[in-house]
C-alpha positions as a printed NumPy array, in Angstrom:
array([[124.432,  73.888, 185.031],
       [121.276,  75.228, 185.35 ],
       [118.544,  75.237, 183.577],
       [116.045,  78.831, 183.7  ],
       [112.806,  77.594, 182.128],
       [111.312,  81.381, 180.724],
       [115.88 ,  81.753, 179.449],
       [117.727,  78.902, 178.625],
       [121.438,  77.564, 179.652],
       [123.399,  79.687, 183.141],
       [126.447,  77.651, 183.728],
       [128.002,  78.403, 186.761],
       [131.499,  77.989, 188.37 ],
       [131.783,  76.628, 192.386],
       [135.364,  75.911, 192.708],
       [134.564,  78.481, 194.996],
       [131.626,  77.712, 196.688],
       [131.539,  81.455, 199.351],
       [131.552,  82.848, 195.978],
       [129.546,  81.457, 193.039],
       [130.128,  82.778, 189.503],
       [128.741,  82.365, 186.394],
       [130.806,  81.62 , 183.487],
       [128.402,  82.154, 180.695],
       [124.792,  81.04 , 179.306],
       [123.236,  80.121, 176.573],
       [119.526,  81.455, 175.469],
       [117.295,  78.723, 175.5  ],
       [113.582,  78.197, 175.441],
       [111.729,  76.345, 177.797],
       [114.694,  74.448, 178.816],
       [113.246,  72.336, 182.128],
       [116.456,  69.508, 183.128],
       [119.889,  69.275, 182.203],
       [122.801,  66.724, 182.891],
       [126.472,  67.416, 182.161],
       [129.126,  64.511, 180.679],
       [132.326,  65.367, 179.752],
       [132.46 ,  68.687, 177.322],
       [128.688,  68.594, 177.16 ],
       [125.55 ,  69.519, 178.937],
       [122.049,  67.933, 177.823],
       [119.161,  69.934, 177.633],
       [115.592,  68.427, 178.365],
       [112.257,  71.042, 176.994],
       [108.499,  69.996, 179.057],
       [106.115,  72.431, 177.225],
       [106.26 ,  73.732, 173.783],
       [107.389,  70.771, 172.281],
       [109.963,  68.086, 173.967],
       [113.442,  68.549, 172.65 ],
       [116.722,  66.645, 173.898],
       [119.458,  69.312, 172.464],
       [123.041,  69.132, 173.205],
       [125.539,  71.814, 174.16 ],
       [129.137,  71.955, 173.988],
       [130.598,  73.206, 177.098],
       [134.217,  72.389, 176.287],
       [134.258,  76.208, 176.555],
       [132.335,  77.532, 179.356],
       [131.784,  80.924, 178.845],
       [130.668,  80.464, 175.35 ],
       [127.733,  77.693, 175.393],
       [127.763,  76.299, 171.841],
       [124.263,  74.089, 170.62 ],
       [125.106,  70.768, 168.509],
       [122.448,  68.565, 167.791],
       [119.238,  67.486, 169.275],
       [116.261,  64.73 , 169.259],
       [112.719,  65.863, 169.053],
       [110.694,  63.918, 172.282],
       [107.184,  64.511, 173.03 ],
       [108.46 ,  66.201, 176.759],
       [111.504,  65.876, 179.318],
       [110.989,  66.072, 183.043],
       [114.222,  64.381, 183.9  ],
       [117.428,  63.352, 182.671],
       [120.063,  61.446, 183.179],
       [124.045,  60.488, 181.448],
       [126.104,  57.513, 181.787],
       [128.674,  58.477, 178.798],
       [127.971,  59.624, 175.869],
       [124.336,  57.8  , 176.707],
       [121.122,  60.145, 177.728],
       [118.353,  58.768, 179.728],
       [114.885,  61.112, 179.252],
       [111.937,  60.876, 181.656],
       [109.008,  61.619, 179.247],
       [105.544,  61.785, 181.978],
       [103.919,  61.122, 178.223],
       [105.457,  58.048, 176.996],
       [107.627,  56.96 , 178.709],
       [111.574,  56.324, 179.2  ],
       [114.245,  57.719, 176.056],
       [117.45 ,  55.726, 175.657],
       [119.161,  58.195, 173.655],
       [122.372,  57.405, 171.298],
       [124.85 ,  61.38 , 171.554],
       [128.113,  59.727, 170.648],
       [127.892,  62.109, 167.142],
       [126.996,  65.251, 169.128],
       [125.575,  66.525, 166.212],
       [122.968,  63.585, 165.596],
       [122.048,  62.655, 168.591],
       [118.954,  59.223, 167.991],
       [116.838,  57.768, 170.26 ],
       [118.143,  53.675, 170.135],
       [114.912,  52.449, 172.358],
       [111.717,  53.518, 174.334],
       [111.188,  52.139, 177.831],
       [106.968,  52.27 , 178.094],
       [107.053,  48.151, 179.888],
       [104.135,  49.443, 182.191],
       [105.058,  52.746, 183.502],
       [102.255,  54.52 , 181.763],
       [ 99.247,  54.151, 184.343],
       [ 96.174,  55.929, 184.28 ],
       [ 97.865,  59.452, 183.231],
       [100.824,  59.225, 182.448],
       [104.933,  57.504, 182.065],
       [107.566,  58.561, 183.435],
       [108.569,  61.644, 186.02 ],
       [112.249,  61.054, 186.727],
       [115.286,  58.428, 186.523],
       [118.667,  57.989, 188.545],
       [121.286,  55.57 , 187.487],
       [123.547,  53.183, 189.167],
       [126.902,  54.376, 189.268],
       [127.949,  51.894, 185.986],
       [124.622,  52.822, 184.156],
       [123.791,  49.189, 183.456],
       [120.804,  50.097, 185.653],
       [117.795,  52.961, 185.115],
       [115.428,  53.125, 187.825],
       [112.7  ,  54.868, 186.339],
       [110.608,  56.863, 188.375],
       [106.348,  56.029, 186.57 ],
       [103.117,  57.135, 187.686],
       [102.892,  52.875, 188.103],
       [105.89 ,  52.559, 190.996],
       [109.449,  52.223, 191.081],
       [110.63 ,  50.639, 187.828],
       [113.809,  48.78 , 187.959],
       [115.396,  49.038, 184.371],
       [118.329,  46.438, 182.526],
       [119.587,  49.205, 180.196],
       [123.622,  47.5  , 179.305],
       [121.428,  46.293, 175.986],
       [120.311,  50.064, 174.992],
       [118.733,  48.76 , 172.401],
       [116.195,  46.486, 174.298],
       [115.605,  47.399, 177.963],
       [114.471,  45.042, 179.959],
       [112.69 ,  45.316, 183.307],
       [113.949,  44.224, 186.221],
       [111.61 ,  44.241, 188.793],
       [109.037,  46.553, 189.993],
       [107.723,  48.246, 193.491],
       [104.287,  48.807, 192.76 ],
       [101.612,  51.856, 193.748],
       [ 99.024,  53.516, 191.892],
       [ 98.998,  57.663, 190.812],
       [101.952,  58.127, 191.444],
       [100.982,  61.982, 190.482],
       [104.147,  63.042, 189.863],
       [107.073,  60.724, 191.735],
       [111.218,  61.197, 192.095],
       [113.978,  59.021, 192.445],
       [117.089,  58.962, 193.731],
       [119.909,  55.66 , 194.194],
       [123.022,  54.727, 196.157],
       [124.499,  51.576, 196.464],
       [121.492,  48.813, 196.546],
       [118.705,  51.492, 197.766],
       [116.406,  53.469, 196.197],
       [114.037,  55.782, 197.327],
       [110.907,  56.802, 195.617],
       [108.752,  59.385, 196.399],
       [104.956,  60.215, 195.791],
       [102.158,  61.578, 197.074],
       [101.998,  58.642, 200.283],
       [105.213,  59.381, 201.005],
       [109.571,  58.521, 200.813],
       [110.218,  55.252, 200.371],
       [113.014,  53.913, 201.573],
       [113.516,  50.584, 199.029],
       [115.959,  47.697, 198.973],
       [117.524,  47.236, 195.39 ],
       [119.896,  44.541, 196.168],
       [117.737,  42.108, 194.807],
       [116.414,  43.713, 191.473],
       [114.554,  41.422, 190.9  ],
       [112.304,  42.321, 193.91 ],
       [112.628,  45.546, 195.18 ],
       [111.228,  45.52 , 198.566],
       [109.826,  48.646, 200.981],
       [111.963,  49.04 , 204.07 ],
       [110.509,  52.357, 205.449],
       [107.77 ,  55.276, 204.017],
       [108.024,  58.946, 205.608],
       [104.912,  60.857, 205.754],
       [105.681,  64.019, 203.759],
       [102.279,  65.658, 203.888],
       [101.447,  64.336, 200.303],
       [103.962,  67.036, 199.251],
       [106.155,  65.191, 196.074],
       [109.646,  66.738, 195.987],
       [111.356,  68.542, 193.201],
       [114.041,  66.585, 193.505],
       [115.503,  63.679, 195.363],
       [119.202,  63.416, 196.164],
       [120.905,  60.486, 197.933],
       [124.499,  61.261, 199.442],
       [127.224,  58.72 , 200.328],
       [126.649,  59.426, 204.056],
       [123.554,  57.87 , 203.548],
       [121.251,  60.999, 203.93 ],
       [118.587,  62.114, 201.462],
       [117.851,  65.685, 200.789],
       [114.495,  66.179, 199.55 ],
       [113.808,  69.849, 197.617],
       [110.283,  70.69 , 198.39 ],
       [108.663,  73.567, 196.557],
       [106.316,  74.573, 198.756],
       [108.846,  74.17 , 202.171],
       [111.85 ,  74.602, 201.485],
       [114.877,  71.491, 202.014],
       [114.47 ,  68.295, 204.287],
       [117.303,  66.042, 205.61 ],
       [117.088,  63.165, 206.195],
       [119.539,  60.156, 207.255],
       [119.902,  57.871, 209.804],
       [122.792,  60.081, 211.334],
       [120.298,  62.304, 212.768],
       [118.428,  59.807, 214.97 ],
       [120.076,  56.139, 215.102],
       [116.78 ,  54.728, 215.886],
       [114.884,  55.241, 212.302],
       [115.363,  55.122, 209.031],
       [114.384,  58.521, 208.179],
       [114.835,  61.928, 210.282],
       [113.518,  65.306, 209.251],
       [115.748,  68.276, 210.022],
       [113.962,  70.818, 208.701],
       [112.012,  72.728, 212.396],
       [110.244,  75.304, 209.933]])
């Protein structure tokens, strides 16, 4: 499920990875983020008014708009079951209950120390069980207990300043947090005390997106310099190795 800011939602069939094919599309102005669960895709918009839009893709050839919720802006979306988490750089993390796809409602707004000098939440990643949210704030990486969607609470913070913007990915007991100071590997095995393990300089560039894979590699999608691959397999005596030789 792809968002095209100038068009909307594109549904692509990747069952044959050598021949990806468009299955369906839905015009939706200013679409900036997408997350999927079951037969639904959740769209977010980041300009001209923020929206969390529920889209029924049970028939992928004919996506259908269902309910929507207005928020200030959406930088990133994640979903677990019918709970949708929207990172909003203007206010924080919105916890949205989409159990009724025709009437999504906000259960809470997490903003506990997330807002820095000019911004709040740029990105969010979820634990596999959906009980923790890792929020990339301007003030650093916040580990948040979201087991009670009505009362998200801070467990721990890896603090920094001027993380403008910031990105996050998580896999198991490791989180990766990118800001203008580099890509930080953070041990979150004790969520109340996130500890930096290592940092790799990214020349002040911040990835457009981070992805952590099951095999330990981390993918950094850079708007200016392409795809960078980090992982212990490439160079065993370092935490990260940059496999991009451009």
